[in-house]
Short mmCIF file of C-alpha atoms in Angstrom, two decimals:
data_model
loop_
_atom_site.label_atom_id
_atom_site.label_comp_id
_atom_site.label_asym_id
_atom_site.label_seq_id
_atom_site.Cartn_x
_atom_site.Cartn_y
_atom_site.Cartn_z
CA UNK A 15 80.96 61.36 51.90
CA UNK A 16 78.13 59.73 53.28
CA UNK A 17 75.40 60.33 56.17
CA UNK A 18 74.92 57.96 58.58
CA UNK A 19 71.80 57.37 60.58
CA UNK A 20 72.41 58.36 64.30
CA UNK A 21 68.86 58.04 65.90
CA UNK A 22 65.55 59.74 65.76
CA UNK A 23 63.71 62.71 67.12
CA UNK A 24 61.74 60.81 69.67
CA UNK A 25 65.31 59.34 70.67
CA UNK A 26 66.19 63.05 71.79
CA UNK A 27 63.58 65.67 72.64
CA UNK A 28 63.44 69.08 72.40
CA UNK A 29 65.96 70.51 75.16
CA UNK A 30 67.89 66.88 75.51
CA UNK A 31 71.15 65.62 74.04
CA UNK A 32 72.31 62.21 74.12
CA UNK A 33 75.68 61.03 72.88
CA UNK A 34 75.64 58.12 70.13
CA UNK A 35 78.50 55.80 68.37
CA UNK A 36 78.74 56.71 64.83
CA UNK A 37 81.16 54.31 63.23
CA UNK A 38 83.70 54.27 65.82
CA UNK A 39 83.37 58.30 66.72
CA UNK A 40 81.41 59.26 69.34
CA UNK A 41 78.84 61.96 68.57
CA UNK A 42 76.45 64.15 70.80
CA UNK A 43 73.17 65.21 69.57
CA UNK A 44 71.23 68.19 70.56
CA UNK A 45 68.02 69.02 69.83
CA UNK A 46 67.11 72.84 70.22
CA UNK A 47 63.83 72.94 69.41
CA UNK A 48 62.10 73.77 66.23
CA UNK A 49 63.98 71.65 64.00
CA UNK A 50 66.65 72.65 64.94
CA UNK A 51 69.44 69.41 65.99
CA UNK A 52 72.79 70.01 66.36
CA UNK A 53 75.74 67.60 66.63
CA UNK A 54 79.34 68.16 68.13
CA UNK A 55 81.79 65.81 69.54
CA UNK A 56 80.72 64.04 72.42
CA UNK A 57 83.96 63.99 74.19
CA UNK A 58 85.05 67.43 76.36
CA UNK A 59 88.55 68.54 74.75
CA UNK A 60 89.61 69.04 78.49
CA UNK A 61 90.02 65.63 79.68
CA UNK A 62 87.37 63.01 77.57
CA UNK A 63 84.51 63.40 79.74
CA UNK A 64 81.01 62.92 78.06
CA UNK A 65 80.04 65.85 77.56
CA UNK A 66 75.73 64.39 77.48
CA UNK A 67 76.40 63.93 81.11
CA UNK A 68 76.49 67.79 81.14
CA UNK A 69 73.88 70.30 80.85
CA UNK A 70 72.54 72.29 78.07
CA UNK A 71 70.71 75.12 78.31
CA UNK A 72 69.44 77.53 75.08
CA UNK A 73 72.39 76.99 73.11
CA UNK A 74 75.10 76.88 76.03
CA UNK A 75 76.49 73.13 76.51
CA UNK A 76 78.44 72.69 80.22
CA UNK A 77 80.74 70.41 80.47
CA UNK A 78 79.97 68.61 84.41
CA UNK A 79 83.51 67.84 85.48
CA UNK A 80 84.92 71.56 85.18
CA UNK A 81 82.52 73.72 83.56
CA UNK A 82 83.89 74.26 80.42
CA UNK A 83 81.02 76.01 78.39
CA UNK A 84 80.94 75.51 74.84
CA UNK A 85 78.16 77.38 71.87
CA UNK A 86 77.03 74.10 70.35
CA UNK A 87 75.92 76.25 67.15
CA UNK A 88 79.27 77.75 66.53
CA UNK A 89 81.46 75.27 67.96
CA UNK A 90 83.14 77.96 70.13
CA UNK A 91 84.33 78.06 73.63
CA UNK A 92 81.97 80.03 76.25
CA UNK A 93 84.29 79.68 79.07
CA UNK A 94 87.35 78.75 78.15
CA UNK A 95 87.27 81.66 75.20
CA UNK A 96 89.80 79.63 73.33
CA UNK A 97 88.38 76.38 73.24
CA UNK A 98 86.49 74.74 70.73
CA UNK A 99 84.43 71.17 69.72
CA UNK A 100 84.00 69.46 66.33
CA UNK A 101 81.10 70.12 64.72
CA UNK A 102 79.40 67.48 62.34
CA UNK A 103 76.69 67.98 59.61
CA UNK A 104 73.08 66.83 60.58
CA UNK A 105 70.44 66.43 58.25
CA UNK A 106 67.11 65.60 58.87
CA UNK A 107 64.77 63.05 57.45
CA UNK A 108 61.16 62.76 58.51
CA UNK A 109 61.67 61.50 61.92
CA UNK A 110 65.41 60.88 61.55
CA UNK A 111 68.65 62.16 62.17
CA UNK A 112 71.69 61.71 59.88
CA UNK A 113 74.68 63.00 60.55
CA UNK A 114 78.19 63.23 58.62
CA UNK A 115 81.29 62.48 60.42
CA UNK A 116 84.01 61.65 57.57
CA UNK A 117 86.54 64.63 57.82
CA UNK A 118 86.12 66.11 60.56
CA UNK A 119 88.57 66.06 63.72
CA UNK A 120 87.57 65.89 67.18
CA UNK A 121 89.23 68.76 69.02
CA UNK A 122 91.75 67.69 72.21
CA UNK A 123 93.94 69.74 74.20
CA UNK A 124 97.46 67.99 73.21
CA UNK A 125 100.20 67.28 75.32
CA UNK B 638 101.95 36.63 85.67
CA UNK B 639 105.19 36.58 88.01
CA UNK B 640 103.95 39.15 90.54
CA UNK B 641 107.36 40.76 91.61
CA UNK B 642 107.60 41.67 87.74
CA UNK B 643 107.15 45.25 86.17
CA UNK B 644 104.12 45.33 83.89
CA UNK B 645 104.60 47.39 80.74
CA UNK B 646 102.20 49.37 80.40
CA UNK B 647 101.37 50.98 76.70
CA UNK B 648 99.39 53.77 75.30
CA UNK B 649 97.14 53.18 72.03
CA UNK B 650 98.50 55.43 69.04
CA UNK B 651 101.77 56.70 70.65
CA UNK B 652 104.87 55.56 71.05
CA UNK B 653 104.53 56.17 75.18
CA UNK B 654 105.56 53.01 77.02
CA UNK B 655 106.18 53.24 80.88
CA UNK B 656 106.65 50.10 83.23
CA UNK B 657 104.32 49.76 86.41
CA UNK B 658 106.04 48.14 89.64
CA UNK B 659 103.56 45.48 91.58
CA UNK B 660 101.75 46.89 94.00
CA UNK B 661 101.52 50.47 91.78
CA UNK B 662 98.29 51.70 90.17
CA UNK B 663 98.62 52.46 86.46
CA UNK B 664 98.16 56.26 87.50
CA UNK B 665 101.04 56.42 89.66
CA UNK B 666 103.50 54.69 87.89
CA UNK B 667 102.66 56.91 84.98
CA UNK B 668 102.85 59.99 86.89
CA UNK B 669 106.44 58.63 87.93
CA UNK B 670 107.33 57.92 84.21
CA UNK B 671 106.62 61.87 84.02
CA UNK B 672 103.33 61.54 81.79
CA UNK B 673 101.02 63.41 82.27
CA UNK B 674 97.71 60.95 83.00
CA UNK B 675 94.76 63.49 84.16
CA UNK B 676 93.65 63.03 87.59
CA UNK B 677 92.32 64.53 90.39
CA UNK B 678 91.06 63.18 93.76
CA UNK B 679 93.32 59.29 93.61
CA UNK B 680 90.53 57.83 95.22
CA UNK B 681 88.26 56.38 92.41
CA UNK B 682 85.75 59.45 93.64
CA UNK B 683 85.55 61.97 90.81
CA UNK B 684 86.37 60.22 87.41
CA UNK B 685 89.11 62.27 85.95
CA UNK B 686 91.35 59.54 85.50
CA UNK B 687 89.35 57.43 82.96
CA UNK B 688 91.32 55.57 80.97
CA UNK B 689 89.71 52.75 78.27
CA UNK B 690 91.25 49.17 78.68
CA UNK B 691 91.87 48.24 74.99
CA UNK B 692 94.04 45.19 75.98
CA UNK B 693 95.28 43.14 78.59
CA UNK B 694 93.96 42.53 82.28
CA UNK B 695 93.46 45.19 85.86
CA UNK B 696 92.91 43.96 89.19
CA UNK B 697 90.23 46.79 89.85
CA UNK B 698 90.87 47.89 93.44
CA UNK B 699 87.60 50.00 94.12
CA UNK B 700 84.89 48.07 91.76
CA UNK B 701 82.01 49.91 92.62
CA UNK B 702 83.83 53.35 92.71
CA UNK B 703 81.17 56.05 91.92
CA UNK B 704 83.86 57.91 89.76
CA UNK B 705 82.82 55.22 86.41
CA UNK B 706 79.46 55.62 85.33
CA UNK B 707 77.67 52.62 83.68
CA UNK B 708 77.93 54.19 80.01
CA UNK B 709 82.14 54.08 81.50
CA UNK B 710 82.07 50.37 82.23
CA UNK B 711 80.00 49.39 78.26
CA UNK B 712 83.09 51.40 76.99
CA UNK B 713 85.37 49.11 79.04
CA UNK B 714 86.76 52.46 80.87
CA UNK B 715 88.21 51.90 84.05
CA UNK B 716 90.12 54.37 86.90
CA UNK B 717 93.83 54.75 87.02
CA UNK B 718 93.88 55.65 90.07
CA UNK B 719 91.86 52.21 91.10
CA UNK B 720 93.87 49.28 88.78
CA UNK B 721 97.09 47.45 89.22
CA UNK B 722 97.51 45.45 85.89
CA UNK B 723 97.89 42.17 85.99
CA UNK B 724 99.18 41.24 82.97
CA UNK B 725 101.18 43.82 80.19
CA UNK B 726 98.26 45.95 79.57
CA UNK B 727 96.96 48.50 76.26
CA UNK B 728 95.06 51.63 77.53
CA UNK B 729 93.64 54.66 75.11
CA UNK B 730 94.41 57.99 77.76
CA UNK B 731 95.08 61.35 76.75
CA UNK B 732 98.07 62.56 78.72
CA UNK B 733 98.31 66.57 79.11
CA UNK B 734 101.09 68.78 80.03
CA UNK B 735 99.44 70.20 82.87
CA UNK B 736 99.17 66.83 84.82
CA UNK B 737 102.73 65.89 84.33
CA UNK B 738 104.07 66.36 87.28
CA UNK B 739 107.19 69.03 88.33
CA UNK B 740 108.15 66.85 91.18
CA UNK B 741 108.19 63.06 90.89
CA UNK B 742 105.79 61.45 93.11
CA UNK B 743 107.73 58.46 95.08
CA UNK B 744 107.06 56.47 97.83
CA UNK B 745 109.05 57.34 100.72
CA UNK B 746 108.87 56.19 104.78
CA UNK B 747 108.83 59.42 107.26
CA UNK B 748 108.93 59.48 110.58
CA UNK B 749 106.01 60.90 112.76
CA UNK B 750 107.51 63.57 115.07
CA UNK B 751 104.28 64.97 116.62
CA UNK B 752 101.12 66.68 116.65
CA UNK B 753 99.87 69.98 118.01
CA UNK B 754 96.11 70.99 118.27
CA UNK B 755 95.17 73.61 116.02
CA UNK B 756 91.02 73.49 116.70
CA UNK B 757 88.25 71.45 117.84
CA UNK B 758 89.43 67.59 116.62
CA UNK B 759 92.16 69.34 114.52
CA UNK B 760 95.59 68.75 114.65
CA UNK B 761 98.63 69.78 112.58
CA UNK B 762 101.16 66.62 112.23
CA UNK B 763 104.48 66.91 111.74
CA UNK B 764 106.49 64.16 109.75
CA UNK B 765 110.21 63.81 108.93
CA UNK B 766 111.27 61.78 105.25
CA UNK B 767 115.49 61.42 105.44
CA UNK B 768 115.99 63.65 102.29
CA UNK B 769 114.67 66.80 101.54
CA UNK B 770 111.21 67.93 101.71
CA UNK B 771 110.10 68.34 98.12
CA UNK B 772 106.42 69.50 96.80
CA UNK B 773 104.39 72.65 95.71
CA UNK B 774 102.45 74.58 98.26
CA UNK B 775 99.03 73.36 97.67
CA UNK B 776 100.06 69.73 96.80
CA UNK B 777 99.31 66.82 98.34
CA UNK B 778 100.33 63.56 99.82
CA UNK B 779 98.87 59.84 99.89
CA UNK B 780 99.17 58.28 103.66
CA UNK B 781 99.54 54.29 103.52
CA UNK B 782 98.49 53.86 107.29
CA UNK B 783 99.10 49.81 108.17
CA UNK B 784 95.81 48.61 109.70
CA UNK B 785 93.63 50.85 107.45
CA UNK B 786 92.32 49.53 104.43
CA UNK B 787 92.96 52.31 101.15
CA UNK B 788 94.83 55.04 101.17
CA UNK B 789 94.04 58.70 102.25
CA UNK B 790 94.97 62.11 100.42
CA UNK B 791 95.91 64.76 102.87
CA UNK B 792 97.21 68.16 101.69
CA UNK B 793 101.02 70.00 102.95
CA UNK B 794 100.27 72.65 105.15
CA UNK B 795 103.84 73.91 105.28
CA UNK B 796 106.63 74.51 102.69
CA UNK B 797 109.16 72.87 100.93
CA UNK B 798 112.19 73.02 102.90
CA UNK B 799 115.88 71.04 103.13
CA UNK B 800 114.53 69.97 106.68
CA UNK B 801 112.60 67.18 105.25
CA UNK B 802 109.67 68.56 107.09
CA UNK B 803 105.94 67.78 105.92
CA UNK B 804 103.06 68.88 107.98
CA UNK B 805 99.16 68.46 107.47
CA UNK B 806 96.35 69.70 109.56
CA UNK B 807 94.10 67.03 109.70
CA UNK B 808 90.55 66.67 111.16
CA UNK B 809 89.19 63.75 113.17
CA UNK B 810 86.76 61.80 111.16
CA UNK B 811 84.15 60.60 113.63
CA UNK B 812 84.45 56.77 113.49
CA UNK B 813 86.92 57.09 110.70
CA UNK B 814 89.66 54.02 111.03
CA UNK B 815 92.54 56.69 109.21
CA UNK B 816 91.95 59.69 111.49
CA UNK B 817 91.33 56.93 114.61
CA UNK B 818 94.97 55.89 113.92
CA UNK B 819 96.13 59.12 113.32
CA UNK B 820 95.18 60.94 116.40
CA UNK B 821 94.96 57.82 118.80
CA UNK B 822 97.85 55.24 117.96
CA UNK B 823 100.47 57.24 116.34
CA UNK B 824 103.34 57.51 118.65
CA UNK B 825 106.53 60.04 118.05
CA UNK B 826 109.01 57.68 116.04
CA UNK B 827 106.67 55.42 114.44
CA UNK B 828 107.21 55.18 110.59
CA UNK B 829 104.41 56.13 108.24
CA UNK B 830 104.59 55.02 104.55
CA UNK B 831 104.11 58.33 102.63
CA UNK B 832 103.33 58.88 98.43
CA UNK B 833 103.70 61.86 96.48
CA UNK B 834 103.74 64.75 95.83
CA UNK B 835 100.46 64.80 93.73
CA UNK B 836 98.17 67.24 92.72
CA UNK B 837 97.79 70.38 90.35
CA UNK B 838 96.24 73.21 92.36
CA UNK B 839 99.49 74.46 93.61
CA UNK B 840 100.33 77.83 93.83
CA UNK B 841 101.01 78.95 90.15
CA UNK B 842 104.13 81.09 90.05
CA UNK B 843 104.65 84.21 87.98
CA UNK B 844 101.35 85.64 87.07
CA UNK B 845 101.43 88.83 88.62
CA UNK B 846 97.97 88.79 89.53
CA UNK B 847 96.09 89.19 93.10
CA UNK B 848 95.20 85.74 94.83
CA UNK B 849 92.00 84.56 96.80
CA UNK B 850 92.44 81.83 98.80
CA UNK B 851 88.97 79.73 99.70
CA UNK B 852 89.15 77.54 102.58
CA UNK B 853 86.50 75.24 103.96
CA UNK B 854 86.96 72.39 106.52
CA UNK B 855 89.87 70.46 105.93
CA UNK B 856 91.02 72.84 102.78
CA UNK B 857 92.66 74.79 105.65
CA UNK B 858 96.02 72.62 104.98
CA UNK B 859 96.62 73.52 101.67
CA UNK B 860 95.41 77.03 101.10
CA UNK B 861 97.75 77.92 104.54
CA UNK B 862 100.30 76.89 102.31
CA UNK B 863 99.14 78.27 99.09
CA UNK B 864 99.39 81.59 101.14
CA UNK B 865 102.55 81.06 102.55
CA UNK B 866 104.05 80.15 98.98
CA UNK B 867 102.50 83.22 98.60
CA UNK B 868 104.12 85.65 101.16
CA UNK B 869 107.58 83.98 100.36
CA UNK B 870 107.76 84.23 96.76
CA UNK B 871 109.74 87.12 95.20
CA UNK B 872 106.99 87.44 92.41
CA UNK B 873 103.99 88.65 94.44
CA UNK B 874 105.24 91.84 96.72
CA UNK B 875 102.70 94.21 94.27
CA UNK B 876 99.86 92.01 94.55
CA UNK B 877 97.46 90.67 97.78
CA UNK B 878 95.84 87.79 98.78
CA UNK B 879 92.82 86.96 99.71
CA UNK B 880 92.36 84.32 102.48
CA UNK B 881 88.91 83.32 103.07
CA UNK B 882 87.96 80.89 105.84
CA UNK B 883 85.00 79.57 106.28
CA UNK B 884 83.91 77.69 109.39
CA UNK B 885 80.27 76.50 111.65
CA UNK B 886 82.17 77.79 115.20
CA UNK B 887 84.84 80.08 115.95
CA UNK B 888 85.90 77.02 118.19
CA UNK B 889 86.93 74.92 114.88
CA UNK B 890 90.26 76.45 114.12
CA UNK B 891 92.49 78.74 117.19
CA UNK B 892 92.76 81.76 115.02
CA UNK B 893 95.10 83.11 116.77
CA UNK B 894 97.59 80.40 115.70
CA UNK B 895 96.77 80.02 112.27
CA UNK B 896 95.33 83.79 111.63
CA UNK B 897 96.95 86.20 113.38
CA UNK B 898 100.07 84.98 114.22
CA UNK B 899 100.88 84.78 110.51
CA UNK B 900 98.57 85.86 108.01
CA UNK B 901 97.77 88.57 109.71
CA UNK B 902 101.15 89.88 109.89
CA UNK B 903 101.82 89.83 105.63
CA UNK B 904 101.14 93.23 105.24
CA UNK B 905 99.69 92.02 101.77
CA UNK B 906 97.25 89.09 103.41
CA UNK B 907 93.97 90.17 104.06
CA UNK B 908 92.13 87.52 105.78
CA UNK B 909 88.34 87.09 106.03
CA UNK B 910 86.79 84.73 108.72
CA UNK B 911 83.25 83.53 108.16
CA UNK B 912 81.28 81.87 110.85
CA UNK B 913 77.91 79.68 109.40
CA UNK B 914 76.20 78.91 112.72
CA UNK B 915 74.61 82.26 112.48
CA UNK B 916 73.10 81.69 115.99
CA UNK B 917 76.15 80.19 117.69
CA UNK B 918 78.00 83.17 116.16
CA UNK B 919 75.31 85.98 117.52
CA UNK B 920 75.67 84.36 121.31
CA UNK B 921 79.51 84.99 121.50
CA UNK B 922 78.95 88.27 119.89
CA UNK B 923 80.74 87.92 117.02
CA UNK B 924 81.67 91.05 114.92
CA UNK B 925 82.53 89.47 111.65
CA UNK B 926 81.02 87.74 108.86
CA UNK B 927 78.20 85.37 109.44
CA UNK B 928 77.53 82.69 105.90
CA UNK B 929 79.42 80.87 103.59
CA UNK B 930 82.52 81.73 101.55
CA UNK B 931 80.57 82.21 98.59
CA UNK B 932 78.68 85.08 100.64
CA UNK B 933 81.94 87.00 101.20
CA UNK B 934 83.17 86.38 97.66
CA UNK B 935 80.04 88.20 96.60
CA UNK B 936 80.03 90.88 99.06
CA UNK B 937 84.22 92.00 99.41
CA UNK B 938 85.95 90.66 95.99
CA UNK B 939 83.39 90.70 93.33
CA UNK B 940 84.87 93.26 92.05
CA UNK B 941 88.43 92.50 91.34
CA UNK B 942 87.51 88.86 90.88
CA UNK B 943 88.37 88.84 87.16
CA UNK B 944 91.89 90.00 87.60
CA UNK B 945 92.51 87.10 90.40
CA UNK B 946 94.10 83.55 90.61
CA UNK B 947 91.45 81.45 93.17
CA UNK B 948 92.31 78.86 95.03
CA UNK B 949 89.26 76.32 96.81
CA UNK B 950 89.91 73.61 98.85
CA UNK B 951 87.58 71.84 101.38
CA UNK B 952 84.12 69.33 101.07
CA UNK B 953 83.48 68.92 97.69
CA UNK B 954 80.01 70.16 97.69
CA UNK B 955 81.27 73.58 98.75
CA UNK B 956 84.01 73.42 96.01
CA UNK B 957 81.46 72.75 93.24
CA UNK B 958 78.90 75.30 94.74
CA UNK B 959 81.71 77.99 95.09
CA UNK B 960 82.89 77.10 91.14
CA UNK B 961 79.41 77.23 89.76
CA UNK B 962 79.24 80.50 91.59
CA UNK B 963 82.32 81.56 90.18
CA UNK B 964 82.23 79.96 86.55
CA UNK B 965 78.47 80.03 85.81
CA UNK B 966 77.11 82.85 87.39
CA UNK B 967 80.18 85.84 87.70
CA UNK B 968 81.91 84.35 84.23
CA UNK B 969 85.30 83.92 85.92
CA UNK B 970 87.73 82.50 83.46
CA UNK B 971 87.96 78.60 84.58
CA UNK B 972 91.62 78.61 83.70
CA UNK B 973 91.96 81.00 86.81
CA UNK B 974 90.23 78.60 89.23
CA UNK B 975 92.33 75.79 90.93
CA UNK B 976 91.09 73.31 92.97
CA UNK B 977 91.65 69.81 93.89
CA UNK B 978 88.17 67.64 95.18
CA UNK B 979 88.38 64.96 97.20
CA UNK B 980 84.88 63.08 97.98
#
């Protein structure tokens, strides 16, 4: 299970997200502040919209297209309750962010 | 490619294979397979129907269409609603049980019977198809109009019936080459080229709660039928509805017709005008509200708005202001809020 090098900190600042290609998955990270980057799936399990072309605000990601509100920390839906996004492991290495995206499913609402 | 052929049309990792007749975008002709392709406005506008071309070629009908962003076009995404494939084509799309639709969307000719004004540059039109008049109140239809380049989305007003009956209250477009057609060249008998039904903010049936109806502009058509759904359903004699209507002059829409002639006779319609010309209002002494719809949301159903199904229809910046209002700021559930924008 490896970590893969996504980008650095001055590639995302503090309050900013950005979504990134991580060997064919596409990831969103989302730098809080105080060393604290988070990183979730990129795509909105409503309908596949990038979810970096939404806004984040403290820890409260909004999706643009409907408003689907998601806790990037916990993963869990704001608004709808029952939704939920993929979280992936991030570590941090001087200036860099690593994150780990073997085994872990991005959430979609199936048909 | 022989261009009076199907194309086959196939979606990455599933086994769902639909065939697209020439002349059909791939959205369409996989809403009439009966999948369930997301989509929203069928004019390239608002991006819902992003699908990524993994193989194969699309004549791209709209290429600048501001519903792709350029991150869309490096990931070789392209609209549904704005390709015709040219060749047997691979997409990656997500199909979802909410978009597939309950009534087939076809092509069908109808015949224009006539127009009656309903406001200032807004008439209701009246058009007759030779088989029964199928859709859900709040859906909407795609006019073909020969002369005018694209096609235009313009919501029911009225019901389903047997009658074959479909009528839309449409608005003049100043210097707009549809609505010039429309209201100036369209004679009783002519034959319009119709498509649909389409769209998925139609009245939802069976959930028992109160409804608020938000109309704006041009969203008069399809929350007038919304309500009328709503006053002829069996499901909804212990709840009420809410019909907001929000306009600049009390000239825009005859009242009388649309308000109290009908709404205001449902003894569980309660309707709530808004005029936003504050001064206009003031110098025909006006008694009712003055501001937008989001004003009278706030001030008469904040407080039951968590137990309601809401309806918006109209410009798209007052849809989006209303749902951040909604969504954002009073925490309404989003899967209570239906709306369909068209930019």
């Amino acid at each position: 299970m490896s970590f893969i090098k996504v980008c650095t900190l001055d590639d995302v600042w503090e309050g900013e997200m950005e979504s990134f290609d991580v060997d064919g998955t596409s990831v969103l990270i989302v730098n809080l502040g105080e060393g604290n980057v988070q990183a979730v799936q990129s795509r909105c399990p409503h309908q596949d919209v990038d979810l970096a072309d939404g806004e984040i605000c403290d820890k409260v990601l909004t999706c643009k297209m409907h408003l689907w509100q998601f806790d990037v920390c916990s993963g869990k839906g704001v608004n709808p309750s029952h939704a939920k996004i993929a979280q992936y492991p991030v570590r941090i290495e001087g200036e860099d962010i690593y994150v780990q995206v073997e085994g872990v499913e991005e959430v979609h609402i199936h048909s | 490619m022989n261009k009076s052929l199907n194309a086959m049309v196939e979606l990455k990792g599933t086994d769902h294979v639909f065939e697209c007749s020439p002349g059909d975008t791939l959205l369409a002709a996989g809403l009439r397979a009966g999948l369930g392709l997301p989509y929203e406005c069928n004019v390239g506008a608002c991006g819902c129907c992003k699908v990524e071309l993994v193989e194969g070629e699309v004549e791209e009908l709209y290429p600048e269409a501001p519903g792709l962003t350029p991150r869309d076009r490096r990931k070789k995404k392209v609209l549904a609603c704005q390709c015709r494939p040219v060749s047997g084509v691979t997409i990656k799309a997500s199909p979802q049980d909410e978009f597939a639709p309950r009534i087939k969307p076809l092509k069908k000719a109808m015949t224009f019977l006539g127009k009656r004004s309903l406001g200032t540059d807004l008439d209701e039109f009246t058009f007759q198809s030779d088989s029964t008049a199928d859709f859900l109140p709040g859906q909407y239809a795609l006019f073909d109009i020969a002369g005018v380049e694209g096609v235009r989305a313009y919501s029911m007003s009225n019901l389903p019936n047997d009658q074959g009956l479909w009528q839309f209250i449409i608005k003049r477009v100043d210097g707009g080459s549809c609505t010039g057609v429309l209201f100036d060249d369209l004679e009783p008998g002519s034959t319009v080229e119709l498509d649909g039904p389409f769209g998925t903010a139609f009245l939802k049936q069976g959930t028992y709660r109160d409804v608020i109806c938000i109309a704006a502009g041009s969203g008069l058509a399809p929350m007038l039928s919304v309500a009328r759904g709503f006053i002829d359903a069996d499901d909804t004699c212990d709840n009420q509805l809410h019909f907001v209507l929000g306009m600049r002059h009390l000239s825009d829409i005859h009242l009388d017709e649309v308000v109290v002639k009908e709404l205001d006779t449902s003894s569980n319609v309660i309707t709530e005008v808004t005029l936003s010309n504050k001064e206009a209002a003031s110098s025909i002494g006006w008694q009712g509200s003055v501001g937008y719809v989001q004003d009278v949301i706030r001030e008469k159903v904040a407080a039951k708005i968590h137990d309601c199904e809401i309806y918006l229809a109209g410009p798209a910046e007052m849809i989006n202001d209303t749902v951040r209002m909604l969504v954002l700021d009073m925490k309404v559930d989003v899967g209570r809020v239906h709306y369909d924008r068209f930019f």
